């Protein structure tokens, strides 16, 4: 597995990371034993970056990772943890909390659930509009100084917020959605990150499965699957978007790879400062994704991909309308 560095101040990590969210029910039921085996397979393949959130099924994901990582050398992997999203016992989020006292509280819970004495990259999942980012980051800096956190990360914020946070403490990376069908980050955010020496960890590189090559029109998502409410999967939009996938499939077949591999490799090819997160929840999907780290795309390949899926060609927002105001960038 090739390695990349998260910005100028962050850790060295594998060129592909493992996003663990899908192992905790966001796309419907997941098999716990298979999830644990998938984490083991990723580590054995050289994946060193594992991303989670304390609100993924309200601690379920962290506890699952603690089980999967038990007995592994703590220096052999890096944990990226998001915090701050508030939920009740019912469905859906109920707000964001970025207060300094909440930062310390969330961190204490994560350290306990994960069974570790430190988090490698700690980041607010969303910007709390009621709390200046300087205060949230200042609390994380205190935890870095105390040894509980190694690096500061951000998630889903705009370029101005990145600059404000970076002025308080160096930011290792920004985690944000980036894929062939979600490219808004290219306008202002990515240039700012590169100016400041900040890395990018890209989630949603397969558009939540939409551009994986495995989704089909009319497919019924499981009960509780987030995609039931995602505009890009809605009737009318999904058919249009899957036509883009078929155009991408022709490029992939000519290249001798799968659609998923091509889509992941495209994100990785956008810069050595970008690390795609693969949201595999089974060993089968992980095994398909891993070769993307070694897939070399030529200038001609990239041009063909751009013709198949031009910027802005996807139909529908990347989140339901209620979620869009909380994002740093749009589609």
mmCIF file of C-alpha atoms in Angstrom:
data_model
loop_
_atom_site.group_PDB
_atom_site.id
_atom_site.type_symbol
_atom_site.label_atom_id
_atom_site.label_comp_id
_atom_site.label_asym_id
_atom_site.label_seq_id
_atom_site.Cartn_x
_atom_site.Cartn_y
_atom_site.Cartn_z
ATOM 1 C CA UNK A 1 0.000 0.000 0.000
ATOM 2 C CA UNK A 2 1.338 3.395 -0.985
ATOM 3 C CA UNK A 3 1.457 6.131 1.648
ATOM 4 C CA UNK A 4 0.441 9.780 1.626
ATOM 5 C CA UNK A 5 0.759 12.539 4.224
ATOM 6 C CA UNK A 6 -2.205 14.515 5.544
ATOM 7 C CA UNK A 7 -1.041 18.009 4.754
ATOM 8 C CA UNK A 8 2.245 19.472 5.914
ATOM 9 C CA UNK A 9 1.657 18.784 9.606
ATOM 10 C CA UNK A 10 -0.420 15.592 9.659
ATOM 11 C CA UNK A 11 0.469 11.913 9.884
ATOM 12 C CA UNK A 12 1.572 9.595 7.105
ATOM 13 C CA UNK A 13 -1.327 7.305 6.192
ATOM 14 C CA UNK A 14 -2.216 4.738 3.569
ATOM 15 C CA UNK A 15 -3.202 6.104 0.152
ATOM 16 C CA UNK A 16 -6.718 4.737 0.754
ATOM 17 C CA UNK A 17 -8.523 4.979 4.073
ATOM 18 C CA UNK A 18 -11.402 2.933 5.462
ATOM 19 C CA UNK A 19 -14.583 4.796 6.353
ATOM 20 C CA UNK A 20 -16.493 2.761 8.929
ATOM 21 C CA UNK A 21 -19.865 4.567 8.918
ATOM 22 C CA UNK A 22 -21.652 1.984 6.759
ATOM 23 C CA UNK A 23 -20.931 -0.683 9.376
ATOM 24 C CA UNK A 24 -23.406 0.972 11.749
ATOM 25 C CA UNK A 25 -26.709 0.921 9.916
ATOM 26 C CA UNK A 26 -26.721 4.113 7.869
ATOM 27 C CA UNK A 27 -27.285 2.062 4.701
ATOM 28 C CA UNK A 28 -29.418 -0.561 6.399
ATOM 29 C CA UNK A 29 -28.408 -3.541 8.546
ATOM 30 C CA UNK A 30 -24.754 -4.595 8.570
ATOM 31 C CA UNK A 31 -23.346 -7.907 9.785
ATOM 32 C CA UNK A 32 -21.124 -7.275 12.813
ATOM 33 C CA UNK A 33 -18.848 -10.267 12.264
ATOM 34 C CA UNK A 34 -18.379 -9.339 8.607
ATOM 35 C CA UNK A 35 -17.673 -5.725 9.585
ATOM 36 C CA UNK A 36 -14.961 -6.828 12.014
ATOM 37 C CA UNK A 37 -13.496 -9.124 9.368
ATOM 38 C CA UNK A 38 -13.509 -6.250 6.879
ATOM 39 C CA UNK A 39 -11.531 -4.045 9.278
ATOM 40 C CA UNK A 40 -9.058 -6.901 9.777
ATOM 41 C CA UNK A 41 -8.734 -7.383 6.010
ATOM 42 C CA UNK A 42 -8.108 -3.670 5.513
ATOM 43 C CA UNK A 43 -5.375 -3.590 8.145
ATOM 44 C CA UNK A 44 -3.780 -6.732 6.727
ATOM 45 C CA UNK A 45 -3.760 -5.099 3.279
ATOM 46 C CA UNK A 46 -1.850 -2.095 4.598
ATOM 47 C CA UNK A 47 -4.716 0.347 5.222
ATOM 48 C CA UNK A 48 -3.664 2.495 8.177
ATOM 49 C CA UNK A 49 -6.325 5.250 8.238
ATOM 50 C CA UNK A 50 -9.702 4.387 9.792
ATOM 51 C CA UNK A 51 -12.409 7.027 9.992
ATOM 52 C CA UNK A 52 -15.403 7.051 12.325
ATOM 53 C CA UNK A 53 -17.753 9.409 14.174
ATOM 54 C CA UNK A 54 -18.923 9.214 17.757
ATOM 55 C CA UNK A 55 -22.512 9.704 16.537
ATOM 56 C CA UNK A 56 -22.468 6.773 14.095
ATOM 57 C CA UNK A 57 -25.326 4.822 15.699
ATOM 58 C CA UNK A 58 -24.482 6.700 18.902
ATOM 59 C CA UNK A 59 -21.285 4.927 19.847
ATOM 60 C CA UNK A 60 -21.976 1.639 18.067
ATOM 61 C CA UNK A 61 -19.309 2.303 15.446
ATOM 62 C CA UNK A 62 -16.627 3.165 17.960
ATOM 63 C CA UNK A 63 -17.404 0.070 20.020
ATOM 64 C CA UNK A 64 -17.282 -2.078 16.876
ATOM 65 C CA UNK A 65 -13.895 -0.624 15.955
ATOM 66 C CA UNK A 66 -12.620 -1.243 19.486
ATOM 67 C CA UNK A 67 -13.512 -4.906 19.013
ATOM 68 C CA UNK A 68 -11.913 -5.056 15.561
ATOM 69 C CA UNK A 69 -8.726 -3.283 16.661
ATOM 70 C CA UNK A 70 -8.224 -5.205 19.885
ATOM 71 C CA UNK A 71 -4.752 -6.753 19.981
ATOM 72 C CA UNK A 72 -3.428 -4.655 17.100
ATOM 73 C CA UNK A 73 -0.342 -2.503 17.585
ATOM 74 C CA UNK A 74 -1.703 1.001 18.278
ATOM 75 C CA UNK A 75 1.092 2.513 16.204
ATOM 76 C CA UNK A 76 0.052 0.482 13.151
ATOM 77 C CA UNK A 77 -3.093 2.506 12.399
ATOM 78 C CA UNK A 78 -4.445 6.051 12.653
ATOM 79 C CA UNK A 79 -7.916 6.863 14.012
ATOM 80 C CA UNK A 80 -9.833 9.824 12.602
ATOM 81 C CA UNK A 81 -12.868 10.708 14.728
ATOM 82 C CA UNK A 82 -15.653 13.235 14.106
ATOM 83 C CA UNK A 83 -17.729 14.644 16.947
ATOM 84 C CA UNK A 84 -20.398 17.212 17.701
ATOM 85 C CA UNK A 85 -23.547 15.918 15.997
ATOM 86 C CA UNK A 86 -26.457 15.633 18.434
ATOM 87 C CA UNK A 87 -29.153 12.975 18.218
ATOM 88 C CA UNK A 88 -32.043 11.696 20.267
ATOM 89 C CA UNK A 89 -33.299 8.121 20.510
ATOM 90 C CA UNK A 90 -35.390 8.613 17.362
ATOM 91 C CA UNK A 91 -34.207 9.104 13.770
ATOM 92 C CA UNK A 92 -32.373 12.144 12.528
ATOM 93 C CA UNK A 93 -29.919 14.657 14.008
ATOM 94 C CA UNK A 94 -31.050 17.339 16.441
ATOM 95 C CA UNK A 95 -28.224 19.843 16.228
ATOM 96 C CA UNK A 96 -24.500 20.478 16.574
ATOM 97 C CA UNK A 97 -22.490 21.246 19.703
ATOM 98 C CA UNK A 98 -19.032 22.773 19.303
ATOM 99 C CA UNK A 99 -18.687 24.343 22.765
ATOM 100 C CA UNK A 100 -15.273 23.787 24.396
ATOM 101 C CA UNK A 101 -16.786 21.877 27.319
ATOM 102 C CA UNK A 102 -18.643 19.649 24.863
ATOM 103 C CA UNK A 103 -15.420 18.973 22.933
ATOM 104 C CA UNK A 104 -13.763 17.625 26.063
ATOM 105 C CA UNK A 105 -16.849 15.619 26.973
ATOM 106 C CA UNK A 106 -17.203 14.032 23.527
ATOM 107 C CA UNK A 107 -13.503 13.182 23.494
ATOM 108 C CA UNK A 108 -13.639 11.448 26.875
ATOM 109 C CA UNK A 109 -16.457 9.200 25.645
ATOM 110 C CA UNK A 110 -14.635 8.375 22.399
ATOM 111 C CA UNK A 111 -11.404 7.459 24.165
ATOM 112 C CA UNK A 112 -13.332 5.101 26.437
ATOM 113 C CA UNK A 113 -15.412 3.470 23.702
ATOM 114 C CA UNK A 114 -12.435 3.027 21.390
ATOM 115 C CA UNK A 115 -10.251 1.715 24.203
ATOM 116 C CA UNK A 116 -7.346 4.017 23.351
ATOM 117 C CA UNK A 117 -5.399 6.765 25.073
ATOM 118 C CA UNK A 118 -5.346 9.090 22.066
ATOM 119 C CA UNK A 119 -7.111 10.024 18.827
ATOM 120 C CA UNK A 120 -4.867 10.669 15.836
ATOM 121 C CA UNK A 121 -7.092 13.214 14.053
ATOM 122 C CA UNK A 122 -10.020 14.799 15.905
ATOM 123 C CA UNK A 123 -12.515 16.973 14.070
ATOM 124 C CA UNK A 124 -15.913 18.642 14.491
ATOM 125 C CA UNK A 125 -18.316 16.927 12.116
ATOM 126 C CA UNK A 126 -20.096 20.169 11.248
ATOM 127 C CA UNK A 127 -19.697 23.837 12.082
ATOM 128 C CA UNK A 128 -21.708 24.928 15.109
ATOM 129 C CA UNK A 129 -23.240 28.266 14.019
ATOM 130 C CA UNK A 130 -23.599 29.325 17.658
ATOM 131 C CA UNK A 131 -19.922 28.831 18.548
ATOM 132 C CA UNK A 132 -16.973 30.589 16.877
ATOM 133 C CA UNK A 133 -14.730 27.999 15.232
ATOM 134 C CA UNK A 134 -11.809 29.532 17.138
ATOM 135 C CA UNK A 135 -13.347 28.361 20.423
ATOM 136 C CA UNK A 136 -13.951 24.812 19.188
ATOM 137 C CA UNK A 137 -10.455 24.561 17.752
ATOM 138 C CA UNK A 138 -8.967 26.104 20.876
ATOM 139 C CA UNK A 139 -10.453 23.279 22.939
ATOM 140 C CA UNK A 140 -9.011 20.672 20.570
ATOM 141 C CA UNK A 141 -5.635 22.414 20.798
ATOM 142 C CA UNK A 142 -5.792 22.022 24.588
ATOM 143 C CA UNK A 143 -6.408 18.297 24.125
ATOM 144 C CA UNK A 144 -3.465 18.107 21.695
ATOM 145 C CA UNK A 145 -1.242 19.833 24.242
ATOM 146 C CA UNK A 146 -2.458 17.356 26.886
ATOM 147 C CA UNK A 147 -1.620 14.366 24.644
ATOM 148 C CA UNK A 148 -5.152 13.066 24.102
ATOM 149 C CA UNK A 149 -5.233 14.149 20.440
ATOM 150 C CA UNK A 150 -2.391 14.156 17.912
ATOM 151 C CA UNK A 151 -3.741 16.328 15.062
ATOM 152 C CA UNK A 152 -6.563 18.760 14.311
ATOM 153 C CA UNK A 153 -8.954 18.021 11.465
ATOM 154 C CA UNK A 154 -12.030 19.740 10.062
ATOM 155 C CA UNK A 155 -15.094 18.468 8.236
ATOM 156 C CA UNK A 156 -17.526 20.047 5.763
ATOM 157 C CA UNK A 157 -16.572 23.700 6.202
ATOM 158 C CA UNK A 158 -15.847 26.464 3.711
ATOM 159 C CA UNK A 159 -12.505 28.064 2.892
ATOM 160 C CA UNK A 160 -13.014 31.014 5.233
ATOM 161 C CA UNK A 161 -13.644 28.702 8.182
ATOM 162 C CA UNK A 162 -10.563 26.673 7.299
ATOM 163 C CA UNK A 163 -8.458 29.839 7.417
ATOM 164 C CA UNK A 164 -9.868 30.889 10.785
ATOM 165 C CA UNK A 165 -9.268 27.466 12.307
ATOM 166 C CA UNK A 166 -5.768 27.197 10.868
ATOM 167 C CA UNK A 167 -4.852 30.534 12.476
ATOM 168 C CA UNK A 168 -5.516 29.006 15.908
ATOM 169 C CA UNK A 169 -3.744 25.679 15.313
ATOM 170 C CA UNK A 170 -2.374 23.970 12.178
ATOM 171 C CA UNK A 171 -5.040 21.879 10.469
ATOM 172 C CA UNK A 172 -3.865 18.496 9.209
ATOM 173 C CA UNK A 173 -6.757 17.822 6.859
ATOM 174 C CA UNK A 174 -10.284 18.673 5.873
ATOM 175 C CA UNK A 175 -12.728 15.828 5.427
ATOM 176 C CA UNK A 176 -15.343 16.617 2.797
ATOM 177 C CA UNK A 177 -17.360 14.861 0.122
ATOM 178 C CA UNK A 178 -15.458 14.676 -3.154
ATOM 179 C CA UNK A 179 -16.215 12.479 -6.117
ATOM 180 C CA UNK A 180 -16.883 12.612 -9.835
ATOM 181 C CA UNK A 181 -20.420 13.775 -9.022
ATOM 182 C CA UNK A 182 -19.556 16.076 -6.085
ATOM 183 C CA UNK A 183 -16.925 18.594 -7.149
ATOM 184 C CA UNK A 184 -17.861 21.878 -5.467
ATOM 185 C CA UNK A 185 -14.739 21.598 -3.309
ATOM 186 C CA UNK A 186 -12.628 22.383 -6.379
ATOM 187 C CA UNK A 187 -13.839 25.990 -6.643
ATOM 188 C CA UNK A 188 -12.580 27.623 -3.455
ATOM 189 C CA UNK A 189 -11.864 25.042 -0.767
ATOM 190 C CA UNK A 190 -9.217 22.899 -2.446
ATOM 191 C CA UNK A 191 -7.116 25.910 -3.572
ATOM 192 C CA UNK A 192 -7.220 27.260 0.000
ATOM 193 C CA UNK A 193 -6.142 23.916 1.420
ATOM 194 C CA UNK A 194 -3.183 23.778 -0.942
ATOM 195 C CA UNK A 195 -2.191 27.349 -0.152
ATOM 196 C CA UNK A 196 -2.134 26.514 3.568
ATOM 197 C CA UNK A 197 -0.570 23.040 3.297
ATOM 198 C CA UNK A 198 -3.672 21.183 4.470
ATOM 199 C CA UNK A 199 -4.621 17.722 3.218
ATOM 200 C CA UNK A 200 -8.029 16.449 2.145
ATOM 201 C CA UNK A 201 -9.674 13.176 3.079
ATOM 202 C CA UNK A 202 -12.463 12.541 0.606
ATOM 203 C CA UNK A 203 -15.602 10.694 1.637
ATOM 204 C CA UNK A 204 -18.450 9.669 -0.636
ATOM 205 C CA UNK A 205 -15.993 8.820 -3.419
ATOM 206 C CA UNK A 206 -18.539 6.373 -4.834
ATOM 207 C CA UNK A 207 -21.486 8.690 -4.260
ATOM 208 C CA UNK A 208 -22.861 6.364 -1.551
ATOM 209 C CA UNK A 209 -22.817 3.520 -4.025
ATOM 210 C CA UNK A 210 -24.499 5.445 -6.841
ATOM 211 C CA UNK A 211 -21.372 5.449 -9.029
ATOM 212 C CA UNK A 212 -20.014 2.119 -7.809
ATOM 213 C CA UNK A 213 -21.297 0.268 -10.851
ATOM 214 C CA UNK A 214 -23.481 -1.911 -8.621
ATOM 215 C CA UNK A 215 -26.564 0.276 -8.147
ATOM 216 C CA UNK A 216 -29.561 -0.224 -10.461
ATOM 217 C CA UNK A 217 -32.652 1.864 -11.148
ATOM 218 C CA UNK A 218 -35.652 0.625 -9.198
ATOM 219 C CA UNK A 219 -33.502 -1.044 -6.560
ATOM 220 C CA UNK A 220 -35.259 -1.020 -3.197
ATOM 221 C CA UNK A 221 -33.041 0.249 -0.397
ATOM 222 C CA UNK A 222 -33.298 -1.394 3.010
ATOM 223 C CA UNK A 223 -35.423 0.112 5.744
ATOM 224 C CA UNK A 224 -33.369 2.771 7.488
ATOM 225 C CA UNK A 225 -31.088 3.259 4.486
ATOM 226 C CA UNK A 226 -30.075 6.921 4.175
ATOM 227 C CA UNK A 227 -30.356 6.633 0.404
ATOM 228 C CA UNK A 228 -34.140 6.411 0.680
ATOM 229 C CA UNK A 229 -34.047 10.155 1.373
ATOM 230 C CA UNK A 230 -31.096 11.192 -0.787
ATOM 231 C CA UNK A 231 -32.165 13.316 -3.782
ATOM 232 C CA UNK A 232 -29.671 11.688 -6.146
ATOM 233 C CA UNK A 233 -31.398 8.342 -5.639
ATOM 234 C CA UNK A 234 -34.935 9.679 -6.115
ATOM 235 C CA UNK A 235 -37.071 8.708 -9.084
ATOM 236 C CA UNK A 236 -36.149 10.767 -12.147
ATOM 237 C CA UNK A 237 -32.757 11.710 -10.764
ATOM 238 C CA UNK A 238 -31.423 8.193 -10.296
ATOM 239 C CA UNK A 239 -32.103 7.195 -13.911
ATOM 240 C CA UNK A 240 -30.240 10.260 -15.175
ATOM 241 C CA UNK A 241 -27.326 9.617 -12.816
ATOM 242 C CA UNK A 242 -27.070 5.949 -13.717
ATOM 243 C CA UNK A 243 -26.755 6.934 -17.374
ATOM 244 C CA UNK A 244 -23.563 8.738 -16.348
ATOM 245 C CA UNK A 245 -22.399 5.545 -14.657
ATOM 246 C CA UNK A 246 -22.929 3.577 -17.854
ATOM 247 C CA UNK A 247 -20.768 6.081 -19.726
ATOM 248 C CA UNK A 248 -18.138 5.637 -17.004
ATOM 249 C CA UNK A 249 -18.447 1.871 -17.287
ATOM 250 C CA UNK A 250 -17.350 2.009 -20.911
ATOM 251 C CA UNK A 251 -14.197 3.868 -19.867
ATOM 252 C CA UNK A 252 -13.559 1.357 -17.087
ATOM 253 C CA UNK A 253 -13.951 -1.619 -19.410
ATOM 254 C CA UNK A 254 -11.464 -0.109 -21.844
ATOM 255 C CA UNK A 255 -9.072 0.438 -18.926
ATOM 256 C CA UNK A 256 -9.546 -3.132 -17.659
ATOM 257 C CA UNK A 257 -10.915 -2.169 -14.247
ATOM 258 C CA UNK A 258 -14.270 -1.884 -12.510
ATOM 259 C CA UNK A 259 -16.363 1.262 -12.336
ATOM 260 C CA UNK A 260 -15.705 1.538 -8.600
ATOM 261 C CA UNK A 261 -11.959 1.252 -9.059
ATOM 262 C CA UNK A 262 -11.992 3.934 -11.747
ATOM 263 C CA UNK A 263 -14.068 6.323 -9.613
ATOM 264 C CA UNK A 264 -11.792 5.878 -6.583
ATOM 265 C CA UNK A 265 -8.636 6.211 -8.669
ATOM 266 C CA UNK A 266 -9.977 9.428 -10.211
ATOM 267 C CA UNK A 267 -10.242 11.025 -6.753
ATOM 268 C CA UNK A 268 -6.747 9.831 -5.809
ATOM 269 C CA UNK A 269 -5.395 11.216 -9.091
ATOM 270 C CA UNK A 270 -6.526 14.735 -8.239
ATOM 271 C CA UNK A 271 -3.483 15.228 -6.036
ATOM 272 C CA UNK A 272 -1.023 13.549 -3.689
ATOM 273 C CA UNK A 273 -2.582 15.618 -0.903
ATOM 274 C CA UNK A 274 -5.900 13.756 -1.215
ATOM 275 C CA UNK A 275 -6.735 10.466 0.507
ATOM 276 C CA UNK A 276 -9.974 8.747 -0.597
ATOM 277 C CA UNK A 277 -11.986 7.011 2.129
ATOM 278 C CA UNK A 278 -13.563 3.757 1.016
ATOM 279 C CA UNK A 279 -16.803 2.978 2.840
ATOM 280 C CA UNK A 280 -16.691 -0.802 2.404
ATOM 281 C CA UNK A 281 -18.660 -2.877 4.902
ATOM 282 C CA UNK A 282 -17.810 -6.271 3.430
ATOM 283 C CA UNK A 283 -14.566 -7.943 2.470
ATOM 284 C CA UNK A 284 -15.876 -8.359 -1.070
ATOM 285 C CA UNK A 285 -16.350 -4.623 -1.594
ATOM 286 C CA UNK A 286 -13.035 -3.879 0.115
ATOM 287 C CA UNK A 287 -11.224 -6.323 -2.163
ATOM 288 C CA UNK A 288 -12.689 -4.566 -5.187
ATOM 289 C CA UNK A 289 -11.692 -1.119 -3.923
ATOM 290 C CA UNK A 290 -8.084 -1.757 -2.879
ATOM 291 C CA UNK A 291 -6.583 -2.137 -6.390
ATOM 292 C CA UNK A 292 -7.648 1.455 -7.097
ATOM 293 C CA UNK A 293 -4.626 2.576 -5.069
ATOM 294 C CA UNK A 294 -2.356 1.100 -7.744
ATOM 295 C CA UNK A 295 -4.395 2.175 -10.769
ATOM 296 C CA UNK A 296 -2.484 4.744 -12.833
ATOM 297 C CA UNK A 297 -4.621 7.128 -14.866
ATOM 298 C CA UNK A 298 -3.023 8.870 -17.833
ATOM 299 C CA UNK A 299 -3.978 12.301 -19.113
ATOM 300 C CA UNK A 300 -6.024 10.591 -21.823
ATOM 301 C CA UNK A 301 -7.795 8.461 -19.211
ATOM 302 C CA UNK A 302 -8.675 11.530 -17.164
ATOM 303 C CA UNK A 303 -9.997 13.299 -20.247
ATOM 304 C CA UNK A 304 -12.175 10.288 -21.094
ATOM 305 C CA UNK A 305 -13.535 10.219 -17.553
ATOM 306 C CA UNK A 306 -14.344 13.942 -17.719
ATOM 307 C CA UNK A 307 -16.244 13.397 -20.955
ATOM 308 C CA UNK A 308 -18.203 10.534 -19.412
ATOM 309 C CA UNK A 309 -19.087 12.448 -16.239
ATOM 310 C CA UNK A 310 -18.671 16.208 -16.817
ATOM 311 C CA UNK A 311 -18.562 18.505 -13.772
ATOM 312 C CA UNK A 312 -22.065 19.379 -12.607
ATOM 313 C CA UNK A 313 -23.714 16.642 -14.650
ATOM 314 C CA UNK A 314 -25.249 14.761 -11.695
ATOM 315 C CA UNK A 315 -28.866 15.492 -10.901
ATOM 316 C CA UNK A 316 -30.026 16.166 -7.345
ATOM 317 C CA UNK A 317 -28.367 17.565 -4.228
ATOM 318 C CA UNK A 318 -25.891 15.399 -2.333
ATOM 319 C CA UNK A 319 -27.967 15.639 0.874
ATOM 320 C CA UNK A 320 -31.672 16.173 1.609
ATOM 321 C CA UNK A 321 -32.604 19.863 1.629
ATOM 322 C CA UNK A 322 -32.721 20.078 5.441
ATOM 323 C CA UNK A 323 -29.028 19.110 5.622
ATOM 324 C CA UNK A 324 -27.678 21.402 2.896
ATOM 325 C CA UNK A 325 -27.405 24.650 4.950
ATOM 326 C CA UNK A 326 -24.970 22.946 7.343
ATOM 327 C CA UNK A 327 -22.468 22.093 4.610
ATOM 328 C CA UNK A 328 -19.438 24.146 3.739
ATOM 329 C CA UNK A 329 -19.997 23.749 0.008
ATOM 330 C CA UNK A 330 -22.854 22.597 -2.182
ATOM 331 C CA UNK A 331 -22.740 19.857 -4.795
#
